[in-house]
Amino acid sequence: MELRGGYLFFLYLSSVFFIFSVEEQVQRSQFPDDFFFGASTSSYQVEGAYLEDGKGLSNWDFFTQIPGKIADDDNGEVADDHYNRYLEDIELMHSLGTNAYRFSISWARILPDGMLGSVNPRGIIFYNKLIDNLLSKGIEPFVTIHHNDLPQVLEQRDGGWLSPLLREEFVHFASICFESFGDRVKYWVTINEPNMGADFAYLRGLFPPAHCSPPFGNCSTGNSDIEPLIGMHNMLIAHAMAVEIYRTFFWPKQNGFIGIVAHAFMYEPLRDEERDRDAVDRALAFNVAWTFDPVVYGDYPAEMRHCHGLELPRFSAKEKQLLRGSIDFIGVNHYSTLYVKDCIHSPCPSGGDRPIMGFLNTTGYRDGVPIGEPTGLADFFVVPRGMEKIIDYVKQRYNNMPMFVTENGCTLQTQENELEDRDRINFHRSYLASLARAIRSGADVRGYFVWSLMDNFEWLNGYTKRFGLYYVDRETLERTPKLSAGWFASFLS
Ligand code: NOJ
């Protein structure tokens, strides 16, 4: 540990020149004293040990076996082997000086066969050890119950999130988590990015179970106009049912907070015209408010109802009541900002920029000029002002309820010198400065999590895109701090 601390300090010194040569400064003192600063991961992306100690197969274990789905046909069978190296990883967090860790629970590790089977005790033991060791280092566990991976049996037998059966399944899984870990876990996220999940699984067909239809994609089955709406509907109701169980049976003793996390791009009009400004409102409603309006106000955004009419499922009176006020905090995963072009009053030729729900196209370019510095992912640009804007949007729309930035980070355009990741430092510094401005303007933001602690399995991109503060050698799985780890440690101290 001594060594690691010293090395981080050395990294800090070598990045000092860089830090002082940039215009905008950001300091820990600009955030409240009790603010949470942490790193985020998710089970499938880091755990590995895909068949160890009684774990069942997940939809991702299954999907990654289909040739051509994942870059280099890779998978999360080993990932970062966090399952076996979690103690070392907690040391990494500790040496950074973080006071929180956001991770998710592998559903198939706890319930290999869903609710028809029994609980895997060794899965419970693993998360107990993880939680206890985090707490012993003063690191608050922020636990996501579902982050993309579900038991394959639920996908195959029930039809995954397209089936209402998944609601009860999720409630069963969540209840086991509350019961087993809730005496120590005080921050729960029910579902990570249901909006992105529905989009990737059922609109574009890129995530399991790969359903879609033109113009959104060419899959062997699916209906991109309807299925994302159904998948999301089931996830939202499952969320609300789990929260009711938590509040009724567990909260009186456990006193924790529970929320949901959405993927939240910010948007700007492509053209300085009314129709594109309206399209920005639609883009935000169809992405961000699609998740949060139901759990705050009990129904889908009016903007969506207006565009979709009958296709958009309806909540019953009882479901609305269950949903309304079903979160204690809002979780925002924010990475980038995109331009939006209206497709209701203007022609949008197919095959051009990417169509998303809401009758609009998004693009990162205006007249060939990128909206911000490009990163290693096509839709992700460095646009720090977007952080302040998205926080302000959420603050206005939801009466400034408590918020956490549950993910923020970047993958670099080139990995030639991944350890000297000055662009990543610049990214976090400028986004944090933007977040600090939002807080100064009154936003009730209570935490910030870097995506990610370490390089990991980046879904379709396999291991070809690295988001970590720590570099993970794919042969040895050795973790090495990048310059950004040193910068983050110095920022936090
Ligand atoms: C959001 C997702 O929650 C996470 O799983 C993913 O790796 C990051 N975005 C980066 O793409």
Short mmCIF file of C-alpha atoms and ligand atoms in Angstrom, two decimals:
data_model
loop_
_atom_site.label_atom_id
_atom_site.label_comp_id
_atom_site.label_asym_id
_atom_site.label_seq_id
_atom_site.Cartn_x
_atom_site.Cartn_y
_atom_site.Cartn_z
CA MET A 1 0.00 0.00 0.00
CA GLU A 2 2.83 2.34 0.91
CA LEU A 3 4.28 1.71 -2.50
CA ARG A 4 1.01 2.33 -4.27
CA GLY A 5 0.41 5.56 -2.34
CA GLY A 6 3.89 6.74 -3.27
CA TYR A 7 3.38 5.83 -6.88
CA LEU A 8 0.08 7.69 -7.02
CA PHE A 9 1.85 10.74 -5.58
CA PHE A 10 4.52 10.43 -8.25
CA LEU A 11 1.82 10.23 -10.91
CA TYR A 12 0.24 13.28 -9.38
CA LEU A 13 3.49 15.24 -9.60
CA SER A 14 4.01 14.28 -13.20
CA SER A 15 0.57 15.57 -14.04
CA VAL A 16 0.97 18.81 -12.06
CA PHE A 17 2.40 20.71 -14.97
CA PHE A 18 -0.51 19.66 -17.09
CA ILE A 19 -3.06 20.58 -14.45
CA PHE A 20 -1.66 24.05 -13.92
CA SER A 21 -1.40 24.71 -17.60
CA VAL A 22 -5.14 24.39 -18.22
CA GLU A 23 -7.50 27.30 -17.81
CA GLU A 24 -10.23 26.06 -15.55
CA GLN A 25 -9.50 24.76 -12.07
CA VAL A 26 -11.70 22.56 -9.99
CA GLN A 27 -11.18 21.70 -6.36
CA ARG A 28 -12.62 19.26 -3.88
CA SER A 29 -13.58 22.23 -1.70
CA GLN A 30 -16.07 23.37 -4.34
CA PHE A 31 -18.24 20.39 -3.37
CA PRO A 32 -20.05 19.82 -0.08
CA ASP A 33 -18.04 18.11 2.68
CA ASP A 34 -20.35 15.10 2.77
CA PHE A 35 -20.31 14.70 -1.02
CA PHE A 36 -19.71 11.17 -2.31
CA PHE A 37 -16.84 10.70 -4.73
CA GLY A 38 -16.49 7.19 -6.07
CA ALA A 39 -15.98 4.90 -9.01
CA SER A 40 -18.58 2.75 -10.79
CA THR A 41 -18.51 -0.74 -12.25
CA SER A 42 -21.09 -3.42 -13.04
CA SER A 43 -21.12 -7.15 -12.43
CA TYR A 44 -20.86 -8.50 -15.97
CA GLN A 45 -18.25 -5.93 -16.91
CA VAL A 46 -15.78 -6.71 -14.12
CA GLU A 47 -16.57 -9.86 -12.15
CA GLY A 48 -15.67 -12.71 -14.49
CA ALA A 49 -15.90 -16.07 -12.63
CA TYR A 50 -18.84 -16.74 -14.90
CA LEU A 51 -19.35 -20.31 -13.75
CA GLU A 52 -17.70 -20.21 -10.35
CA ASP A 53 -19.36 -21.06 -7.06
CA GLY A 54 -22.78 -21.91 -8.42
CA LYS A 55 -23.39 -18.93 -10.69
CA GLY A 56 -25.83 -19.55 -13.55
CA LEU A 57 -25.51 -18.30 -17.12
CA SER A 58 -26.65 -14.77 -17.80
CA ASN A 59 -28.11 -13.36 -21.01
CA TRP A 60 -24.68 -11.81 -21.66
CA ASP A 61 -22.84 -15.10 -21.12
CA PHE A 62 -25.12 -16.49 -23.77
CA PHE A 63 -25.17 -13.54 -26.18
CA THR A 64 -21.40 -13.12 -26.26
CA GLN A 65 -21.09 -16.68 -27.63
CA ILE A 66 -22.80 -15.63 -30.88
CA PRO A 67 -20.02 -14.95 -33.40
CA GLY A 68 -19.81 -11.37 -34.61
CA LYS A 69 -21.74 -9.75 -31.79
CA ILE A 70 -18.81 -8.44 -29.75
CA ALA A 71 -15.52 -6.89 -30.87
CA ASP A 72 -12.92 -9.65 -31.18
CA ASP A 73 -15.70 -12.09 -30.24
CA ASP A 74 -14.76 -11.43 -26.64
CA ASN A 75 -16.84 -11.98 -23.50
CA GLY A 76 -16.98 -11.41 -19.74
CA GLU A 77 -16.07 -14.94 -18.67
CA VAL A 78 -12.93 -13.61 -17.01
CA ALA A 79 -13.43 -9.84 -17.35
CA ASP A 80 -11.29 -8.26 -14.58
CA ASP A 81 -11.71 -11.26 -12.29
CA HIS A 82 -13.05 -8.81 -9.71
CA TYR A 83 -14.84 -11.78 -8.14
CA ASN A 84 -11.48 -13.11 -6.97
CA ARG A 85 -9.56 -9.84 -6.80
CA TYR A 86 -12.09 -7.65 -5.02
CA LEU A 87 -9.80 -7.09 -2.03
CA GLU A 88 -7.08 -5.73 -4.27
CA ASP A 89 -9.67 -3.55 -6.01
CA ILE A 90 -10.91 -2.16 -2.71
CA GLU A 91 -7.30 -1.22 -1.97
CA LEU A 92 -7.19 0.63 -5.28
CA MET A 93 -10.28 2.61 -4.30
CA HIS A 94 -8.88 3.27 -0.88
CA SER A 95 -5.62 4.57 -2.29
CA LEU A 96 -7.60 6.93 -4.53
CA GLY A 97 -9.31 8.31 -1.44
CA THR A 98 -12.84 7.60 -2.68
CA ASN A 99 -15.63 7.33 -0.13
CA ALA A 100 -18.11 5.37 -2.29
CA TYR A 101 -18.19 2.47 -4.74
CA ARG A 102 -21.05 1.83 -7.13
CA PHE A 103 -21.32 -1.78 -8.28
CA SER A 104 -24.10 -4.11 -9.37
CA ILE A 105 -25.22 -7.55 -8.31
CA SER A 106 -25.14 -10.40 -10.78
CA TRP A 107 -28.72 -11.71 -10.82
CA ALA A 108 -27.56 -15.10 -12.14
CA ARG A 109 -25.03 -15.41 -9.31
CA ILE A 110 -27.78 -15.01 -6.71
CA LEU A 111 -30.65 -16.76 -8.53
CA PRO A 112 -29.23 -19.00 -11.27
CA ASP A 113 -32.73 -20.19 -12.21
CA GLY A 114 -34.76 -17.15 -11.31
CA MET A 115 -37.48 -17.37 -8.70
CA LEU A 116 -38.30 -20.98 -9.56
CA GLY A 117 -34.91 -22.07 -8.25
CA SER A 118 -33.13 -21.51 -4.98
CA VAL A 119 -30.76 -18.80 -3.81
CA ASN A 120 -27.08 -19.52 -4.40
CA PRO A 121 -25.53 -19.08 -0.93
CA ARG A 122 -22.03 -18.59 -2.32
CA GLY A 123 -23.27 -15.62 -4.34
CA ILE A 124 -24.59 -14.04 -1.16
CA ILE A 125 -21.27 -14.72 0.58
CA PHE A 126 -19.35 -12.93 -2.17
CA TYR A 127 -21.38 -9.71 -1.94
CA ASN A 128 -21.31 -9.86 1.86
CA LYS A 129 -17.52 -9.97 1.76
CA LEU A 130 -17.40 -7.16 -0.78
CA ILE A 131 -19.72 -4.94 1.26
CA ASP A 132 -18.02 -5.66 4.59
CA ASN A 133 -14.57 -4.92 3.22
CA LEU A 134 -15.73 -1.71 1.58
CA LEU A 135 -17.26 -0.51 4.83
CA SER A 136 -14.14 -1.40 6.77
CA LYS A 137 -12.26 1.03 4.50
CA GLY A 138 -14.85 3.76 4.90
CA ILE A 139 -16.24 3.23 1.39
CA GLU A 140 -20.02 3.49 1.07
CA PRO A 141 -21.56 0.78 -1.13
CA PHE A 142 -23.98 2.10 -3.78
CA VAL A 143 -25.64 -1.03 -5.06
CA THR A 144 -27.37 -1.39 -8.41
CA ILE A 145 -29.69 -4.37 -8.41
CA HIS A 146 -29.94 -4.83 -12.18
CA HIS A 147 -27.34 -3.59 -14.68
CA ASN A 148 -28.02 -5.31 -18.04
CA ASP A 149 -27.30 -8.92 -17.00
CA LEU A 150 -30.17 -11.25 -16.11
CA PRO A 151 -30.35 -15.05 -15.85
CA GLN A 152 -30.53 -16.50 -19.35
CA VAL A 153 -33.39 -18.69 -18.23
CA LEU A 154 -35.54 -15.58 -17.78
CA GLU A 155 -34.70 -14.44 -21.29
CA GLN A 156 -35.34 -17.83 -22.84
CA ARG A 157 -38.29 -19.06 -20.85
CA ASP A 158 -40.12 -15.80 -20.16
CA GLY A 159 -39.06 -13.49 -22.99
CA GLY A 160 -36.97 -11.16 -20.84
CA TRP A 161 -38.24 -7.65 -20.16
CA LEU A 162 -40.88 -7.97 -22.89
CA SER A 163 -42.78 -10.18 -20.47
CA PRO A 164 -44.74 -8.94 -17.44
CA LEU A 165 -43.46 -12.09 -15.70
CA LEU A 166 -40.15 -10.31 -15.23
CA ARG A 167 -41.79 -7.88 -12.79
CA GLU A 168 -42.32 -10.56 -10.14
CA GLU A 169 -38.95 -12.07 -10.92
CA PHE A 170 -37.27 -8.73 -10.31
CA VAL A 171 -39.18 -8.11 -7.10
CA HIS A 172 -38.11 -11.52 -5.84
CA PHE A 173 -34.46 -10.81 -6.69
CA ALA A 174 -34.58 -7.32 -5.20
CA SER A 175 -36.18 -8.61 -1.99
CA ILE A 176 -33.36 -11.11 -1.56
CA CYS A 177 -30.85 -8.29 -1.99
CA PHE A 178 -32.63 -6.07 0.57
CA GLU A 179 -32.89 -8.94 3.01
CA SER A 180 -29.28 -10.09 2.62
CA PHE A 181 -27.45 -6.78 2.33
CA GLY A 182 -29.83 -4.02 3.40
CA ASP A 183 -28.58 -3.88 6.98
CA ARG A 184 -25.38 -2.37 5.52
CA VAL A 185 -26.35 -1.00 2.09
CA LYS A 186 -27.98 2.42 2.42
CA TYR A 187 -28.04 3.44 -1.26
CA TRP A 188 -29.89 1.28 -3.74
CA VAL A 189 -30.43 1.70 -7.46
CA THR A 190 -33.14 -0.60 -8.78
CA ILE A 191 -32.24 -0.57 -12.49
CA ASN A 192 -29.38 0.98 -14.41
CA GLU A 193 -30.30 2.85 -17.58
CA PRO A 194 -33.63 1.21 -18.44
CA ASN A 195 -33.90 3.77 -21.25
CA MET A 196 -30.62 2.73 -22.83
CA GLY A 197 -31.39 -0.95 -22.16
CA ALA A 198 -34.72 -0.73 -23.98
CA ASP A 199 -33.09 1.18 -26.83
CA PHE A 200 -30.18 -1.23 -27.27
CA ALA A 201 -32.13 -4.46 -26.76
CA TYR A 202 -35.40 -3.70 -28.59
CA LEU A 203 -34.95 -0.63 -30.79
CA ARG A 204 -31.52 -1.11 -32.31
CA GLY A 205 -31.16 -4.80 -31.46
CA LEU A 206 -27.55 -4.50 -30.40
CA PHE A 207 -27.89 -5.96 -26.89
CA PRO A 208 -29.55 -9.26 -26.04
CA PRO A 209 -32.06 -10.44 -27.11
CA ALA A 210 -31.28 -8.46 -30.32
CA HIS A 211 -34.76 -7.47 -31.43
CA CYS A 212 -35.37 -4.67 -33.92
CA SER A 213 -36.97 -3.69 -37.22
CA PRO A 214 -36.16 -1.13 -39.97
CA PRO A 215 -35.26 1.72 -40.10
CA PHE A 216 -33.66 1.22 -36.71
CA GLY A 217 -31.90 -2.01 -37.55
CA ASN A 218 -32.16 -5.36 -39.30
CA CYS A 219 -32.87 -8.17 -36.86
CA SER A 220 -34.47 -11.55 -37.44
CA THR A 221 -37.30 -10.59 -35.10
CA GLY A 222 -38.69 -7.61 -33.22
CA ASN A 223 -40.65 -4.40 -33.66
CA SER A 224 -38.67 -1.25 -32.95
CA ASP A 225 -41.81 0.90 -32.79
CA ILE A 226 -43.42 -1.04 -29.98
CA GLU A 227 -41.03 -3.36 -28.13
CA PRO A 228 -38.79 -0.70 -26.53
CA LEU A 229 -41.93 0.84 -25.06
CA ILE A 230 -43.08 -2.52 -23.67
CA GLY A 231 -39.67 -3.46 -22.27
CA MET A 232 -39.41 -0.09 -20.54
CA HIS A 233 -42.98 -0.37 -19.23
CA ASN A 234 -42.18 -3.66 -17.52
CA MET A 235 -38.93 -2.33 -16.07
CA LEU A 236 -40.63 0.75 -14.63
CA ILE A 237 -43.43 -1.26 -13.03
CA ALA A 238 -40.88 -3.77 -11.69
CA HIS A 239 -38.95 -0.84 -10.19
CA ALA A 240 -42.05 0.54 -8.48
CA MET A 241 -43.07 -2.85 -7.11
CA ALA A 242 -39.60 -3.44 -5.67
CA VAL A 243 -39.58 0.01 -4.07
CA GLU A 244 -42.93 -0.67 -2.45
CA ILE A 245 -41.55 -3.88 -0.95
CA TYR A 246 -38.45 -2.05 0.24
CA ARG A 247 -40.38 0.77 1.84
CA THR A 248 -42.96 -1.50 3.47
CA PHE A 249 -40.83 -4.34 4.76
CA PHE A 250 -37.21 -3.24 4.86
CA TRP A 251 -36.99 0.52 5.20
CA PRO A 252 -38.45 0.68 8.73
CA LYS A 253 -35.36 -1.16 9.98
CA GLN A 254 -32.82 -0.37 7.30
CA ASN A 255 -33.49 3.31 6.61
CA GLY A 256 -31.84 3.42 3.20
CA PHE A 257 -32.43 5.47 0.04
CA ILE A 258 -33.56 4.03 -3.24
CA GLY A 259 -33.47 5.46 -6.75
CA ILE A 260 -33.16 4.67 -10.43
CA VAL A 261 -30.47 5.66 -12.94
CA ALA A 262 -31.02 6.91 -16.50
CA HIS A 263 -28.59 7.37 -19.32
CA ALA A 264 -28.75 11.11 -19.94
CA PHE A 265 -27.17 12.72 -22.96
CA MET A 266 -27.66 16.48 -23.25
CA TYR A 267 -28.93 17.81 -26.57
CA GLU A 268 -28.54 21.06 -28.53
CA PRO A 269 -30.39 22.18 -31.69
CA LEU A 270 -28.56 21.40 -34.92
CA ARG A 271 -30.03 24.48 -36.59
CA ASP A 272 -30.90 27.68 -34.79
CA GLU A 273 -34.57 27.12 -35.54
CA GLU A 274 -37.76 26.56 -33.58
CA ARG A 275 -38.29 23.05 -34.99
CA ASP A 276 -34.88 21.87 -33.79
CA ARG A 277 -35.34 23.55 -30.41
CA ASP A 278 -38.62 21.61 -30.09
CA ALA A 279 -36.77 18.47 -31.13
CA VAL A 280 -34.31 19.04 -28.26
CA ASP A 281 -37.26 19.09 -25.83
CA ARG A 282 -38.52 15.88 -27.40
CA ALA A 283 -35.10 14.21 -27.23
CA LEU A 284 -34.86 14.96 -23.53
CA ALA A 285 -38.42 13.79 -22.91
CA PHE A 286 -37.97 10.58 -24.91
CA ASN A 287 -34.77 9.70 -23.10
CA VAL A 288 -34.38 11.26 -19.71
CA ALA A 289 -38.02 11.98 -18.77
CA TRP A 290 -39.09 8.60 -20.17
CA THR A 291 -37.37 7.14 -17.10
CA PHE A 292 -37.94 9.82 -14.48
CA ASP A 293 -41.45 11.21 -15.17
CA PRO A 294 -43.15 7.90 -14.33
CA VAL A 295 -41.22 7.40 -11.08
CA VAL A 296 -41.72 11.00 -9.95
CA TYR A 297 -45.12 11.93 -11.37
CA GLY A 298 -46.67 8.51 -12.07
CA ASP A 299 -46.96 8.69 -15.85
CA TYR A 300 -45.05 9.01 -19.11
CA PRO A 301 -44.06 12.48 -20.34
CA ALA A 302 -46.86 14.33 -22.13
CA GLU A 303 -44.45 14.83 -25.06
CA MET A 304 -44.31 11.05 -25.54
CA ARG A 305 -48.04 10.54 -25.24
CA HIS A 306 -48.54 13.26 -27.82
CA CYS A 307 -46.23 11.60 -30.36
CA HIS A 308 -46.98 7.96 -29.70
CA GLY A 309 -50.67 7.95 -28.89
CA LEU A 310 -51.91 4.41 -28.53
CA GLU A 311 -48.54 2.69 -28.96
CA LEU A 312 -47.36 3.97 -25.60
CA PRO A 313 -48.57 1.53 -22.94
CA ARG A 314 -50.82 2.89 -20.21
CA PHE A 315 -50.37 2.51 -16.47
CA SER A 316 -53.43 1.45 -14.49
CA ALA A 317 -54.56 3.73 -11.67
CA LYS A 318 -52.92 1.38 -9.18
CA GLU A 319 -49.65 1.31 -11.12
CA LYS A 320 -49.60 5.10 -11.33
CA GLN A 321 -50.01 5.30 -7.61
CA LEU A 322 -47.21 2.79 -7.10
CA LEU A 323 -44.91 4.66 -9.46
CA ARG A 324 -45.57 8.20 -8.23
CA GLY A 325 -42.83 9.22 -5.80
CA SER A 326 -41.11 5.84 -6.05
CA ILE A 327 -37.59 7.28 -5.81
CA ASP A 328 -35.61 9.08 -3.13
CA PHE A 329 -32.98 10.26 -5.59
CA ILE A 330 -32.27 10.55 -9.29
CA GLY A 331 -29.20 8.92 -10.79
CA VAL A 332 -27.76 10.51 -13.92
CA ASN A 333 -25.24 8.78 -16.16
CA HIS A 334 -23.88 11.63 -18.24
CA TYR A 335 -21.16 11.40 -20.86
CA SER A 336 -21.86 13.61 -23.84
CA THR A 337 -23.97 16.12 -25.75
CA LEU A 338 -25.33 15.69 -29.27
CA TYR A 339 -27.01 17.92 -31.83
CA VAL A 340 -30.63 17.18 -32.63
CA LYS A 341 -32.44 17.61 -35.93
CA ASP A 342 -36.22 17.57 -36.17
CA CYS A 343 -37.76 14.88 -38.40
CA ILE A 344 -41.41 15.88 -38.13
CA HIS A 345 -41.28 19.09 -40.18
CA SER A 346 -38.02 18.41 -42.01
CA PRO A 347 -36.98 15.50 -44.23
CA CYS A 348 -34.55 13.07 -42.58
CA PRO A 349 -33.14 10.77 -45.23
CA SER A 350 -32.57 7.30 -43.85
CA GLY A 351 -29.05 5.99 -43.82
CA GLY A 352 -27.78 9.36 -42.66
CA ASP A 353 -27.46 10.39 -39.04
CA ARG A 354 -28.76 8.11 -36.37
CA PRO A 355 -32.55 8.10 -35.87
CA ILE A 356 -33.70 7.83 -32.25
CA MET A 357 -37.16 7.75 -30.75
CA GLY A 358 -38.99 11.07 -30.77
CA PHE A 359 -38.97 11.69 -34.53
CA LEU A 360 -35.56 13.23 -34.65
CA ASN A 361 -31.99 12.53 -35.63
CA THR A 362 -28.92 13.06 -33.51
CA THR A 363 -25.44 13.86 -34.70
CA GLY A 364 -22.17 14.99 -33.22
CA TYR A 365 -21.35 17.24 -36.18
CA ARG A 366 -22.60 20.58 -37.48
CA ASP A 367 -21.26 21.42 -40.95
CA GLY A 368 -18.52 18.88 -40.40
CA VAL A 369 -17.36 20.45 -37.14
CA PRO A 370 -17.65 18.21 -34.04
CA ILE A 371 -19.67 19.48 -31.09
CA GLY A 372 -16.66 18.76 -28.87
CA GLU A 373 -13.42 16.84 -29.01
CA PRO A 374 -14.25 13.31 -30.29
CA THR A 375 -13.48 10.38 -27.98
CA GLY A 376 -13.01 6.68 -28.63
CA LEU A 377 -16.78 6.11 -29.02
CA ALA A 378 -18.60 7.49 -32.04
CA ASP A 379 -21.45 9.22 -30.18
CA PHE A 380 -19.35 10.49 -27.29
CA PHE A 381 -17.77 13.95 -27.51
CA VAL A 382 -16.16 16.07 -24.83
CA VAL A 383 -18.76 18.75 -24.10
CA PRO A 384 -18.32 19.81 -20.46
CA ARG A 385 -21.11 22.43 -20.58
CA GLY A 386 -23.54 19.54 -21.08
CA MET A 387 -23.05 18.44 -17.46
CA GLU A 388 -24.34 21.73 -16.06
CA LYS A 389 -27.18 21.74 -18.60
CA ILE A 390 -28.40 18.22 -17.95
CA ILE A 391 -28.27 18.72 -14.19
CA ASP A 392 -30.22 21.93 -14.62
CA TYR A 393 -32.81 20.16 -16.79
CA VAL A 394 -33.33 17.46 -14.14
CA LYS A 395 -33.36 20.06 -11.38
CA GLN A 396 -36.08 22.10 -13.10
CA ARG A 397 -38.21 19.19 -14.19
CA TYR A 398 -38.14 17.35 -10.85
CA ASN A 399 -38.12 20.21 -8.34
CA ASN A 400 -34.49 19.78 -7.46
CA MET A 401 -34.81 16.41 -5.85
CA PRO A 402 -31.51 14.85 -4.66
CA MET A 403 -29.32 13.74 -7.55
CA PHE A 404 -26.19 11.69 -8.02
CA VAL A 405 -24.00 11.66 -11.10
CA THR A 406 -23.78 7.88 -11.09
CA GLU A 407 -21.45 7.68 -14.12
CA ASN A 408 -19.17 10.05 -16.02
CA GLY A 409 -16.05 9.17 -17.94
CA CYS A 410 -14.49 8.68 -21.34
CA THR A 411 -12.59 6.32 -23.54
CA LEU A 412 -9.71 7.91 -25.42
CA GLN A 413 -9.46 8.30 -29.17
CA THR A 414 -6.19 6.48 -29.25
CA GLN A 415 -4.83 3.97 -26.78
CA GLU A 416 -1.23 4.40 -27.83
CA ASN A 417 -0.32 5.94 -24.52
CA GLU A 418 -3.17 4.82 -22.33
CA LEU A 419 -1.19 5.17 -19.09
CA GLU A 420 -0.50 8.84 -19.76
CA ASP A 421 -4.13 9.68 -20.18
CA ARG A 422 -3.99 13.47 -19.96
CA ASP A 423 -7.12 13.76 -22.08
CA ARG A 424 -9.02 11.75 -19.45
CA ILE A 425 -7.79 14.08 -16.71
CA ASN A 426 -8.91 17.02 -18.80
CA PHE A 427 -12.27 15.36 -19.33
CA HIS A 428 -12.99 14.78 -15.64
CA ARG A 429 -11.63 18.12 -14.57
CA SER A 430 -13.77 20.07 -17.00
CA TYR A 431 -16.92 18.03 -16.35
CA LEU A 432 -16.40 18.39 -12.59
CA ALA A 433 -15.97 22.15 -12.98
CA SER A 434 -19.26 22.20 -14.88
CA LEU A 435 -20.91 20.12 -12.15
CA ALA A 436 -19.56 22.51 -9.52
CA ARG A 437 -21.23 25.39 -11.39
CA ALA A 438 -24.54 23.52 -11.34
CA ILE A 439 -24.18 22.98 -7.59
CA ARG A 440 -23.33 26.65 -7.06
CA SER A 441 -26.57 27.48 -8.86
CA GLY A 442 -28.43 25.44 -6.29
CA ALA A 443 -28.66 21.90 -7.74
CA ASP A 444 -28.94 19.30 -5.00
CA VAL A 445 -26.25 16.94 -6.31
CA ARG A 446 -24.81 14.64 -3.67
CA GLY A 447 -22.25 12.49 -5.40
CA TYR A 448 -20.11 11.87 -8.49
CA PHE A 449 -18.92 8.48 -9.74
CA VAL A 450 -16.20 8.00 -12.33
CA TRP A 451 -16.88 5.39 -14.96
CA SER A 452 -14.86 3.40 -14.36
CA LEU A 453 -12.55 2.23 -11.61
CA MET A 454 -10.66 0.09 -14.11
CA ASP A 455 -10.77 -0.90 -17.77
CA ASN A 456 -13.42 -3.54 -18.26
CA PHE A 457 -15.75 -5.32 -20.67
CA GLU A 458 -17.34 -2.46 -22.60
CA TRP A 459 -20.34 -4.43 -23.97
CA LEU A 460 -20.29 -4.52 -27.79
CA ASN A 461 -16.78 -3.13 -27.82
CA GLY A 462 -15.41 -5.92 -25.68
CA TYR A 463 -12.06 -4.84 -24.27
CA THR A 464 -11.20 -2.55 -27.16
CA LYS A 465 -12.45 0.56 -25.36
CA ARG A 466 -10.92 1.48 -22.03
CA PHE A 467 -12.69 3.74 -19.51
CA GLY A 468 -10.66 2.99 -16.37
CA LEU A 469 -8.59 5.07 -14.00
CA TYR A 470 -6.60 1.84 -13.72
CA TYR A 471 -5.20 0.04 -16.72
CA VAL A 472 -5.93 -3.69 -16.79
CA ASP A 473 -3.46 -5.87 -18.65
CA ARG A 474 -5.56 -8.42 -20.55
CA GLU A 475 -2.94 -11.15 -20.22
CA THR A 476 -2.05 -10.84 -16.54
CA LEU A 477 -5.06 -8.82 -15.31
CA GLU A 478 -2.57 -6.66 -13.45
CA ARG A 479 -3.97 -3.23 -12.55
CA THR A 480 -1.72 -0.22 -13.16
CA PRO A 481 -2.71 3.33 -12.25
CA LYS A 482 -2.99 5.72 -15.16
CA LEU A 483 -2.10 9.39 -14.73
CA SER A 484 -5.82 10.01 -14.19
CA ALA A 485 -5.76 7.81 -11.06
CA GLY A 486 -3.02 10.02 -9.63
CA TRP A 487 -4.95 13.12 -10.62
CA PHE A 488 -8.17 11.88 -9.02
CA ALA A 489 -6.31 10.95 -5.81
CA SER A 490 -4.73 14.39 -5.63
CA PHE A 491 -8.06 16.08 -6.37
CA LEU A 492 -9.69 14.14 -3.54
CA SER A 493 -6.94 14.89 -1.07
C1 NOJ B 1 -23.19 3.35 -19.20
C2 NOJ B 1 -23.34 1.95 -18.70
O1 NOJ B 1 -24.06 1.95 -17.50
C3 NOJ B 1 -22.02 1.22 -18.52
O2 NOJ B 1 -22.31 -0.12 -18.35
C4 NOJ B 1 -21.13 1.49 -19.72
O3 NOJ B 1 -19.97 0.74 -19.68
C5 NOJ B 1 -20.83 2.97 -19.79
N1 NOJ B 1 -22.08 3.65 -20.04
C6 NOJ B 1 -19.85 3.37 -20.88
O4 NOJ B 1 -20.38 3.11 -22.13
#
